[in-house]
Amino acid sequence: MNYDIDKIRSYFPILHQKVYNKPLIYFDSAASAQKPIQVLMTEEKLHNDYYGNIHRAAHFMADKATEEFEEVRTKIKDFIGAEFREEIIFTKGTTESVNLVAFSFCERFLEEGDEIIVSEMEHHSNIVPWQLAAGRKRAKVVKLPFSDSGELETEKLPSLINKKTKLIAVAHVSNVLGTINPISEITKIAHENNVAVFVDGAQAAQHLQIDVQQLDADFYAFSAHKMYGPNGVGILYGKKKWLEQMPPYQGGGEMIAEVSFDGTTFNELPYKFEAGTPNITSVIAFGAAVELINEIGLQNIAEWEHGLLEYATSKLKEIPEIIIYGEAPEKSGVITFNINGIHSYDLGMLLDKMGIAVRTGHLCADTVMQHSGIHGCVRISFGMYNTLEEVKIFFETLTKLIKMF
């Protein structure tokens, strides 16, 4: 594989610094990835050259910004293999995308006594909105469990589905366990029973090649900031057949066709779900991040990160005191663990003093913590810019810290 890691790292100026007089090792990309110069320069150029409010004005800068903004919609459509541009909706992030569907889909299709199946390994953002929707409609949220190895127990899914089941919500990749879930298998079972499927792709879109038509997902959501893009931008893909029937999530400008005190008619897709002035600068800059990923190649990125994952896992397993959470055969570049006798927060603080950024705590996944009987853990997560040498330094540092305790 021709993977020029030095060239890739040169795109990320933030990585070339010292923290506490130690070279920075950033192992927290699952929380938020760093931004390359292509993204930073795109934001600067827009503000310097042609910023204007999109879809509204009749002047050069607004027209230019609108054109660039809508080009990103097309890039995203192609990136995830959607059939239509209007199936791509811009939101503030994966969390808002979940809330949009949880409100609009459930407002239209969920009735009292109905059920929503949610996997046990979800981020809070893919649990709480469904609970809120179920509460409004007097419906029920049903758990799809996972095994101790970190694999969804999909064999139980047919028995959980009944005539009251309206939707299944599941992560493509777990933010704690790293498990890559069998989405095509889940959608097949769901659609045989006329059940829709919402997929949280926040931990997948930057690591795996996504084809929403092949996956047959009814809804698929992800965030720009986990894909080396800006904060405050999310993508919601939804099949037209659902989006056309769902009511708007928010009211305001742009999402309307005509307003009067006798009533309002709504705009066509996707604008029906994009109320108000969007995050214009960040959406356009996100296009630069997508271009960079396409230039390097998602398959190349996936292979590189998998090599880091395998090496890091093998080295960590040399530590007798370690407990690793999530060892499914199909995993993305995430390792979550605890060291017996050392609190996860203490370990994270000490690693930080050695220049190594990791995530600690419950990782916004209380149900996973409860399953594992823990209150917190340490997570390392890889991006396209991490190196084998960084993994070696991490392992050596971790070994020294364990000896200190």
Short mmCIF file of C-alpha atoms in Angstrom, two decimals:
data_model
loop_
_atom_site.label_atom_id
_atom_site.label_comp_id
_atom_site.label_asym_id
_atom_site.label_seq_id
_atom_site.Cartn_x
_atom_site.Cartn_y
_atom_site.Cartn_z
CA MET A 1 0.00 0.00 0.00
CA ASN A 2 1.33 3.41 -1.01
CA TYR A 3 0.49 5.46 2.09
CA ASP A 4 2.59 8.60 2.48
CA ILE A 5 2.17 9.19 6.21
CA ASP A 6 4.72 12.02 6.30
CA LYS A 7 2.83 13.92 3.60
CA ILE A 8 -0.48 13.34 5.37
CA ARG A 9 0.90 14.55 8.69
CA SER A 10 2.24 17.68 7.01
CA TYR A 11 -1.38 18.69 6.39
CA PHE A 12 -2.06 18.91 10.14
CA PRO A 13 0.03 21.72 11.67
CA ILE A 14 -1.40 21.14 15.16
CA LEU A 15 0.34 17.76 15.37
CA HIS A 16 3.79 19.33 15.13
CA GLN A 17 4.01 20.73 18.63
CA LYS A 18 5.06 19.73 22.12
CA VAL A 19 2.78 19.30 25.13
CA TYR A 20 4.52 19.49 28.51
CA ASN A 21 7.81 19.37 26.53
CA LYS A 22 6.79 16.07 24.93
CA PRO A 23 5.88 15.58 21.24
CA LEU A 24 2.10 15.53 20.95
CA ILE A 25 0.54 12.12 20.30
CA TYR A 26 -3.14 12.60 19.54
CA PHE A 27 -5.12 9.43 20.22
CA ASP A 28 -8.58 10.99 20.59
CA SER A 29 -9.85 11.22 17.03
CA ALA A 30 -13.04 9.33 17.91
CA ALA A 31 -14.05 12.34 20.00
CA SER A 32 -12.98 14.89 17.40
CA ALA A 33 -10.40 14.68 14.62
CA GLN A 34 -7.85 17.40 13.92
CA LYS A 35 -8.31 19.77 10.98
CA PRO A 36 -5.97 19.82 7.96
CA ILE A 37 -4.71 22.98 6.31
CA GLN A 38 -7.06 22.36 3.36
CA VAL A 39 -10.03 22.88 5.66
CA LEU A 40 -8.52 25.85 7.49
CA MET A 41 -7.59 27.60 4.25
CA THR A 42 -11.05 27.05 2.76
CA GLU A 43 -12.66 28.74 5.76
CA GLU A 44 -10.26 31.68 5.51
CA LYS A 45 -10.73 32.06 1.75
CA LEU A 46 -14.51 32.14 2.05
CA HIS A 47 -14.46 34.90 4.64
CA ASN A 48 -11.84 36.88 2.75
CA ASP A 49 -13.27 36.52 -0.75
CA TYR A 50 -16.95 35.69 -1.10
CA TYR A 51 -18.97 35.31 2.11
CA GLY A 52 -22.69 35.90 1.67
CA ASN A 53 -25.93 34.41 2.96
CA ILE A 54 -26.98 31.53 0.74
CA HIS A 55 -30.23 30.89 -1.16
CA ARG A 56 -31.47 34.42 -0.45
CA ALA A 57 -29.63 37.31 -2.03
CA ALA A 58 -29.10 38.28 -5.68
CA HIS A 59 -25.50 39.44 -5.51
CA PHE A 60 -22.20 37.84 -6.57
CA MET A 61 -20.96 36.78 -3.13
CA ALA A 62 -24.24 35.17 -2.13
CA ASP A 63 -24.44 33.36 -5.47
CA LYS A 64 -20.86 32.13 -5.14
CA ALA A 65 -21.41 30.92 -1.56
CA THR A 66 -24.66 29.21 -2.55
CA GLU A 67 -22.94 27.43 -5.42
CA GLU A 68 -20.08 26.21 -3.18
CA PHE A 69 -22.52 25.17 -0.44
CA GLU A 70 -24.67 23.10 -2.79
CA GLU A 71 -21.59 21.51 -4.38
CA VAL A 72 -20.79 20.03 -0.97
CA ARG A 73 -24.24 18.42 -0.91
CA THR A 74 -23.36 16.68 -4.17
CA LYS A 75 -19.95 15.61 -2.79
CA ILE A 76 -21.67 14.05 0.23
CA LYS A 77 -24.24 12.32 -1.98
CA ASP A 78 -21.42 10.72 -3.96
CA PHE A 79 -19.34 10.01 -0.85
CA ILE A 80 -22.05 7.83 0.74
CA GLY A 81 -23.63 6.52 -2.46
CA ALA A 82 -27.02 8.21 -2.07
CA GLU A 83 -29.37 8.22 -5.04
CA PHE A 84 -30.61 11.81 -4.81
CA ARG A 85 -29.10 15.14 -3.70
CA GLU A 86 -32.29 16.01 -1.87
CA GLU A 87 -31.73 13.04 0.44
CA ILE A 88 -28.78 14.92 1.98
CA ILE A 89 -29.74 17.26 4.83
CA PHE A 90 -27.31 19.54 6.65
CA THR A 91 -27.64 19.64 10.45
CA LYS A 92 -25.48 20.79 13.37
CA GLY A 93 -24.12 17.28 13.96
CA THR A 94 -25.05 13.65 14.42
CA THR A 95 -26.91 14.51 17.62
CA GLU A 96 -29.23 16.94 15.83
CA SER A 97 -29.70 14.43 13.02
CA VAL A 98 -30.89 11.82 15.50
CA ASN A 99 -33.19 14.33 17.17
CA LEU A 100 -34.60 15.40 13.80
CA VAL A 101 -35.60 11.86 12.89
CA ALA A 102 -36.72 11.01 16.43
CA PHE A 103 -39.09 14.00 16.33
CA SER A 104 -40.26 14.05 12.71
CA PHE A 105 -40.43 10.32 11.97
CA CYS A 106 -42.06 9.55 15.30
CA GLU A 107 -44.46 12.48 14.98
CA ARG A 108 -45.72 10.97 11.74
CA PHE A 109 -45.44 7.23 12.27
CA LEU A 110 -45.24 6.40 16.00
CA GLU A 111 -48.45 5.72 17.92
CA GLU A 112 -49.31 4.82 21.49
CA GLY A 113 -48.09 1.33 22.33
CA ASP A 114 -45.60 1.19 19.44
CA GLU A 115 -41.97 0.14 19.95
CA ILE A 116 -38.49 1.35 18.94
CA ILE A 117 -35.58 -1.09 19.18
CA VAL A 118 -32.28 0.50 20.26
CA SER A 119 -29.01 -1.38 20.59
CA GLU A 120 -27.33 -1.60 24.00
CA MET A 121 -24.01 -0.27 22.66
CA GLU A 122 -25.29 3.16 21.62
CA HIS A 123 -23.91 6.59 22.41
CA HIS A 124 -26.33 8.60 24.56
CA SER A 125 -27.24 10.62 21.47
CA ASN A 126 -28.79 7.54 19.89
CA ILE A 127 -30.75 6.55 23.00
CA VAL A 128 -32.12 9.66 24.67
CA PRO A 129 -33.94 11.16 21.63
CA TRP A 130 -35.81 7.87 21.12
CA GLN A 131 -36.72 7.77 24.80
CA LEU A 132 -38.07 11.32 24.54
CA ALA A 133 -40.08 10.42 21.44
CA ALA A 134 -41.43 7.30 23.14
CA GLY A 135 -42.40 9.40 26.13
CA ARG A 136 -44.33 11.88 23.97
CA LYS A 137 -46.18 9.10 22.16
CA ARG A 138 -46.54 6.69 25.08
CA ALA A 139 -44.48 4.18 23.17
CA LYS A 140 -41.71 1.83 24.34
CA VAL A 141 -37.95 1.54 23.79
CA VAL A 142 -36.71 -2.07 23.56
CA LYS A 143 -33.07 -3.07 24.06
CA LEU A 144 -31.09 -5.12 21.53
CA PRO A 145 -28.24 -6.53 23.68
CA PHE A 146 -24.60 -7.20 22.85
CA SER A 147 -22.36 -10.03 24.01
CA ASP A 148 -19.37 -9.78 26.32
CA SER A 149 -17.10 -9.91 23.26
CA GLY A 150 -18.76 -6.73 22.02
CA GLU A 151 -20.93 -8.19 19.24
CA LEU A 152 -24.58 -7.30 18.76
CA GLU A 153 -26.82 -10.31 19.36
CA THR A 154 -28.56 -9.90 16.01
CA GLU A 155 -29.90 -13.45 16.23
CA LYS A 156 -32.33 -12.08 18.84
CA LEU A 157 -33.60 -9.34 16.56
CA PRO A 158 -36.40 -11.33 14.85
CA SER A 159 -37.88 -12.25 18.22
CA LEU A 160 -37.78 -8.60 19.37
CA ILE A 161 -39.65 -7.35 16.32
CA ASN A 162 -43.44 -7.43 16.36
CA LYS A 163 -46.33 -5.62 14.68
CA LYS A 164 -45.80 -2.65 17.00
CA THR A 165 -42.12 -2.17 16.02
CA LYS A 166 -41.65 0.98 13.93
CA LEU A 167 -37.90 1.62 13.91
CA ILE A 168 -34.50 0.18 14.86
CA ALA A 169 -31.71 2.56 15.94
CA VAL A 170 -28.14 1.23 15.80
CA ALA A 171 -24.56 2.47 15.49
CA HIS A 172 -22.55 1.40 12.47
CA VAL A 173 -19.43 1.45 14.68
CA SER A 174 -19.47 1.55 18.48
CA ASN A 175 -17.63 4.53 19.95
CA VAL A 176 -16.56 2.39 22.94
CA LEU A 177 -16.13 -1.15 21.65
CA GLY A 178 -15.04 -0.33 18.10
CA THR A 179 -17.39 -3.05 16.84
CA ILE A 180 -18.43 -2.76 13.20
CA ASN A 181 -22.06 -3.85 13.25
CA PRO A 182 -23.66 -5.88 10.41
CA ILE A 183 -25.94 -3.13 9.12
CA SER A 184 -26.99 -4.92 5.92
CA GLU A 185 -28.08 -7.94 7.96
CA ILE A 186 -30.04 -5.70 10.33
CA THR A 187 -31.77 -3.76 7.55
CA LYS A 188 -32.70 -7.01 5.78
CA ILE A 189 -34.41 -8.38 8.90
CA ALA A 190 -36.06 -5.00 9.58
CA HIS A 191 -37.40 -4.47 6.07
CA GLU A 192 -38.81 -7.99 5.91
CA ASN A 193 -40.98 -6.79 8.79
CA ASN A 194 -41.71 -3.28 7.41
CA VAL A 195 -39.50 -1.65 10.06
CA ALA A 196 -37.31 1.40 9.32
CA VAL A 197 -33.63 1.56 10.37
CA PHE A 198 -31.71 4.59 11.63
CA VAL A 199 -27.91 4.20 11.56
CA ASP A 200 -25.56 6.36 13.63
CA GLY A 201 -22.50 6.56 11.40
CA ALA A 202 -20.53 9.06 13.49
CA GLN A 203 -17.71 6.56 14.08
CA ALA A 204 -17.89 4.94 10.65
CA ALA A 205 -17.92 7.53 7.87
CA GLN A 206 -14.24 8.48 8.36
CA HIS A 207 -13.04 4.87 8.53
CA LEU A 208 -15.26 2.75 6.25
CA GLN A 209 -16.51 3.05 2.70
CA ILE A 210 -20.21 3.79 3.07
CA ASP A 211 -22.85 2.96 0.47
CA VAL A 212 -26.24 3.76 1.94
CA GLN A 213 -28.05 2.06 -0.93
CA GLN A 214 -26.07 -1.13 -0.46
CA LEU A 215 -26.60 -0.97 3.31
CA ASP A 216 -30.26 -0.18 2.57
CA ALA A 217 -30.34 2.19 5.54
CA ASP A 218 -33.47 4.33 5.81
CA PHE A 219 -31.53 7.02 7.68
CA TYR A 220 -27.77 7.49 8.11
CA ALA A 221 -26.12 10.25 10.16
CA PHE A 222 -22.56 11.47 10.74
CA SER A 223 -20.56 14.56 11.75
CA ALA A 224 -18.00 16.69 9.94
CA HIS A 225 -15.70 17.20 12.95
CA LYS A 226 -14.98 13.46 13.20
CA MET A 227 -14.03 13.48 9.50
CA TYR A 228 -11.30 16.14 9.74
CA GLY A 229 -13.85 18.86 9.03
CA PRO A 230 -15.20 21.79 11.07
CA ASN A 231 -17.39 21.63 14.14
CA GLY A 232 -21.09 22.38 13.97
CA VAL A 233 -21.92 20.45 10.80
CA GLY A 234 -23.72 17.14 10.51
CA ILE A 235 -25.18 15.11 7.69
CA LEU A 236 -28.49 13.31 7.72
CA TYR A 237 -29.23 10.98 4.84
CA GLY A 238 -32.82 9.85 4.56
CA LYS A 239 -34.70 7.95 1.90
CA LYS A 240 -37.03 10.24 0.00
CA LYS A 241 -40.01 8.03 0.72
CA TRP A 242 -39.64 8.84 4.43
CA LEU A 243 -38.51 12.47 4.22
CA GLU A 244 -41.41 13.43 1.98
CA GLN A 245 -43.90 12.14 4.56
CA MET A 246 -42.20 13.53 7.68
CA PRO A 247 -43.19 16.96 9.05
CA PRO A 248 -40.52 19.66 9.47
CA TYR A 249 -38.37 19.48 12.58
CA GLN A 250 -38.06 23.27 13.01
CA GLY A 251 -39.87 26.25 11.59
CA GLY A 252 -38.31 29.42 10.20
CA GLY A 253 -36.74 30.85 7.11
CA GLU A 254 -35.81 28.78 4.04
CA MET A 255 -37.91 25.76 5.06
CA ILE A 256 -41.09 27.42 3.79
CA ALA A 257 -42.64 27.92 0.37
CA GLU A 258 -45.23 30.49 1.44
CA VAL A 259 -46.37 31.90 4.79
CA SER A 260 -49.64 33.58 5.65
CA PHE A 261 -51.82 33.79 8.71
CA ASP A 262 -54.16 31.38 6.98
CA GLY A 263 -51.41 28.75 6.97
CA THR A 264 -47.94 27.82 5.72
CA THR A 265 -46.75 25.58 2.91
CA PHE A 266 -43.32 23.99 3.23
CA ASN A 267 -40.35 23.99 0.90
CA GLU A 268 -39.23 21.00 -1.14
CA LEU A 269 -36.57 18.56 0.01
CA PRO A 270 -34.00 18.98 1.45
CA TYR A 271 -34.78 22.56 2.44
CA LYS A 272 -37.91 21.55 4.38
CA PHE A 273 -35.53 20.34 7.10
CA GLU A 274 -32.98 23.19 6.93
CA ALA A 275 -34.61 26.07 8.80
CA GLY A 276 -32.67 29.31 9.16
CA THR A 277 -29.22 30.38 8.01
CA PRO A 278 -26.98 27.28 8.08
CA ASN A 279 -23.34 27.04 9.09
CA ILE A 280 -22.26 28.21 5.62
CA THR A 281 -18.52 28.50 6.23
CA SER A 282 -18.19 25.13 7.93
CA VAL A 283 -20.27 23.26 5.36
CA ILE A 284 -18.12 24.60 2.52
CA ALA A 285 -14.93 23.80 4.47
CA PHE A 286 -16.26 20.29 5.09
CA GLY A 287 -16.16 19.83 1.33
CA ALA A 288 -12.38 20.24 1.51
CA ALA A 289 -12.18 17.48 4.14
CA VAL A 290 -14.21 15.14 1.93
CA GLU A 291 -11.91 15.91 -1.00
CA LEU A 292 -8.85 15.08 1.11
CA ILE A 293 -10.32 11.75 2.24
CA ASN A 294 -11.16 10.91 -1.37
CA GLU A 295 -7.65 11.90 -2.48
CA ILE A 296 -5.98 9.61 0.06
CA GLY A 297 -8.62 6.90 -0.37
CA LEU A 298 -10.86 5.53 2.34
CA GLN A 299 -9.67 2.01 1.65
CA ASN A 300 -6.06 3.11 2.16
CA ILE A 301 -6.98 4.92 5.37
CA ALA A 302 -8.88 1.87 6.64
CA GLU A 303 -5.95 -0.47 5.94
CA TRP A 304 -3.48 1.90 7.63
CA GLU A 305 -5.64 2.28 10.72
CA HIS A 306 -6.29 -1.46 10.89
CA GLY A 307 -2.55 -2.06 11.00
CA LEU A 308 -2.27 0.33 13.93
CA LEU A 309 -5.22 -1.36 15.65
CA GLU A 310 -3.74 -4.85 15.32
CA TYR A 311 -0.31 -3.79 16.52
CA ALA A 312 -1.64 -1.77 19.46
CA THR A 313 -3.99 -4.57 20.52
CA SER A 314 -1.20 -7.15 20.45
CA LYS A 315 1.10 -4.91 22.51
CA LEU A 316 -1.58 -4.07 25.07
CA LYS A 317 -2.35 -7.75 25.55
CA GLU A 318 1.22 -8.19 26.78
CA ILE A 319 0.20 -6.27 29.91
CA PRO A 320 -1.14 -8.75 32.51
CA GLU A 321 -3.16 -6.10 34.34
CA ILE A 322 -5.14 -4.95 31.30
CA ILE A 323 -8.84 -5.48 30.59
CA ILE A 324 -9.90 -4.69 27.00
CA TYR A 325 -13.57 -3.99 26.30
CA GLY A 326 -14.75 -5.07 22.87
CA GLU A 327 -12.95 -7.79 20.92
CA ALA A 328 -15.31 -8.41 18.03
CA PRO A 329 -13.71 -9.88 14.89
CA GLU A 330 -14.74 -6.79 12.91
CA LYS A 331 -13.43 -3.64 14.62
CA SER A 332 -12.55 -0.07 13.75
CA GLY A 333 -9.56 1.86 15.12
CA VAL A 334 -10.68 2.08 18.74
CA ILE A 335 -9.33 0.31 21.84
CA THR A 336 -11.01 0.80 25.19
CA PHE A 337 -9.43 -0.62 28.33
CA ASN A 338 -8.75 -0.43 32.04
CA ILE A 339 -5.65 -1.32 34.05
CA ASN A 340 -6.34 -3.19 37.29
CA GLY A 341 -5.52 -1.03 40.29
CA ILE A 342 -5.35 2.27 38.38
CA HIS A 343 -8.30 4.65 38.01
CA SER A 344 -8.96 5.52 34.37
CA TYR A 345 -8.93 9.26 35.09
CA ASP A 346 -5.56 9.04 36.87
CA LEU A 347 -4.11 7.11 33.95
CA GLY A 348 -5.47 9.62 31.44
CA MET A 349 -4.00 12.55 33.39
CA LEU A 350 -0.58 10.92 33.57
CA LEU A 351 -0.60 10.06 29.86
CA ASP A 352 -1.47 13.68 29.15
CA LYS A 353 1.61 14.82 31.10
CA MET A 354 3.63 12.62 28.77
CA GLY A 355 2.11 14.33 25.72
CA ILE A 356 -0.40 11.59 24.88
CA ALA A 357 -4.03 12.67 24.46
CA VAL A 358 -6.59 9.94 25.23
CA ARG A 359 -10.24 9.88 26.30
CA THR A 360 -11.32 8.77 29.77
CA GLY A 361 -14.67 8.39 31.55
CA HIS A 362 -17.95 6.80 30.53
CA LEU A 363 -17.53 7.94 26.89
CA CYS A 364 -21.19 9.06 26.73
CA ALA A 365 -22.17 5.39 26.76
CA ASP A 366 -23.56 4.54 30.20
CA THR A 367 -25.35 1.42 28.93
CA VAL A 368 -22.03 -0.03 27.76
CA MET A 369 -20.43 0.79 31.10
CA GLN A 370 -23.32 -0.86 32.94
CA HIS A 371 -23.01 -3.98 30.77
CA SER A 372 -19.31 -4.20 31.61
CA GLY A 373 -19.79 -3.41 35.31
CA ILE A 374 -17.52 -0.35 35.24
CA HIS A 375 -17.84 3.40 35.82
CA GLY A 376 -15.24 4.52 33.31
CA CYS A 377 -12.36 3.48 31.08
CA VAL A 378 -9.53 4.72 28.86
CA ARG A 379 -9.95 4.92 25.09
CA ILE A 380 -7.36 5.36 22.37
CA SER A 381 -8.61 6.03 18.87
CA PHE A 382 -6.73 6.42 15.62
CA GLY A 383 -6.94 8.80 12.69
CA MET A 384 -5.34 8.85 9.27
CA TYR A 385 -2.36 10.76 10.72
CA ASN A 386 -1.28 8.39 13.49
CA THR A 387 1.89 6.32 13.20
CA LEU A 388 3.32 3.01 14.34
CA GLU A 389 6.03 4.92 16.18
CA GLU A 390 3.38 6.75 18.19
CA VAL A 391 1.84 3.43 19.21
CA LYS A 392 5.26 2.18 20.33
CA ILE A 393 5.82 5.31 22.42
CA PHE A 394 2.35 4.93 23.93
CA PHE A 395 3.01 1.33 24.92
CA GLU A 396 6.42 2.16 26.42
CA THR A 397 4.92 5.09 28.35
CA LEU A 398 2.01 3.00 29.60
CA THR A 399 4.36 0.28 30.81
CA LYS A 400 6.42 2.84 32.75
CA LEU A 401 3.31 4.35 34.35
CA ILE A 402 2.06 0.92 35.47
CA LYS A 403 5.42 0.28 37.16
CA MET A 404 5.08 3.63 38.95
CA PHE A 405 1.85 2.42 40.55
#
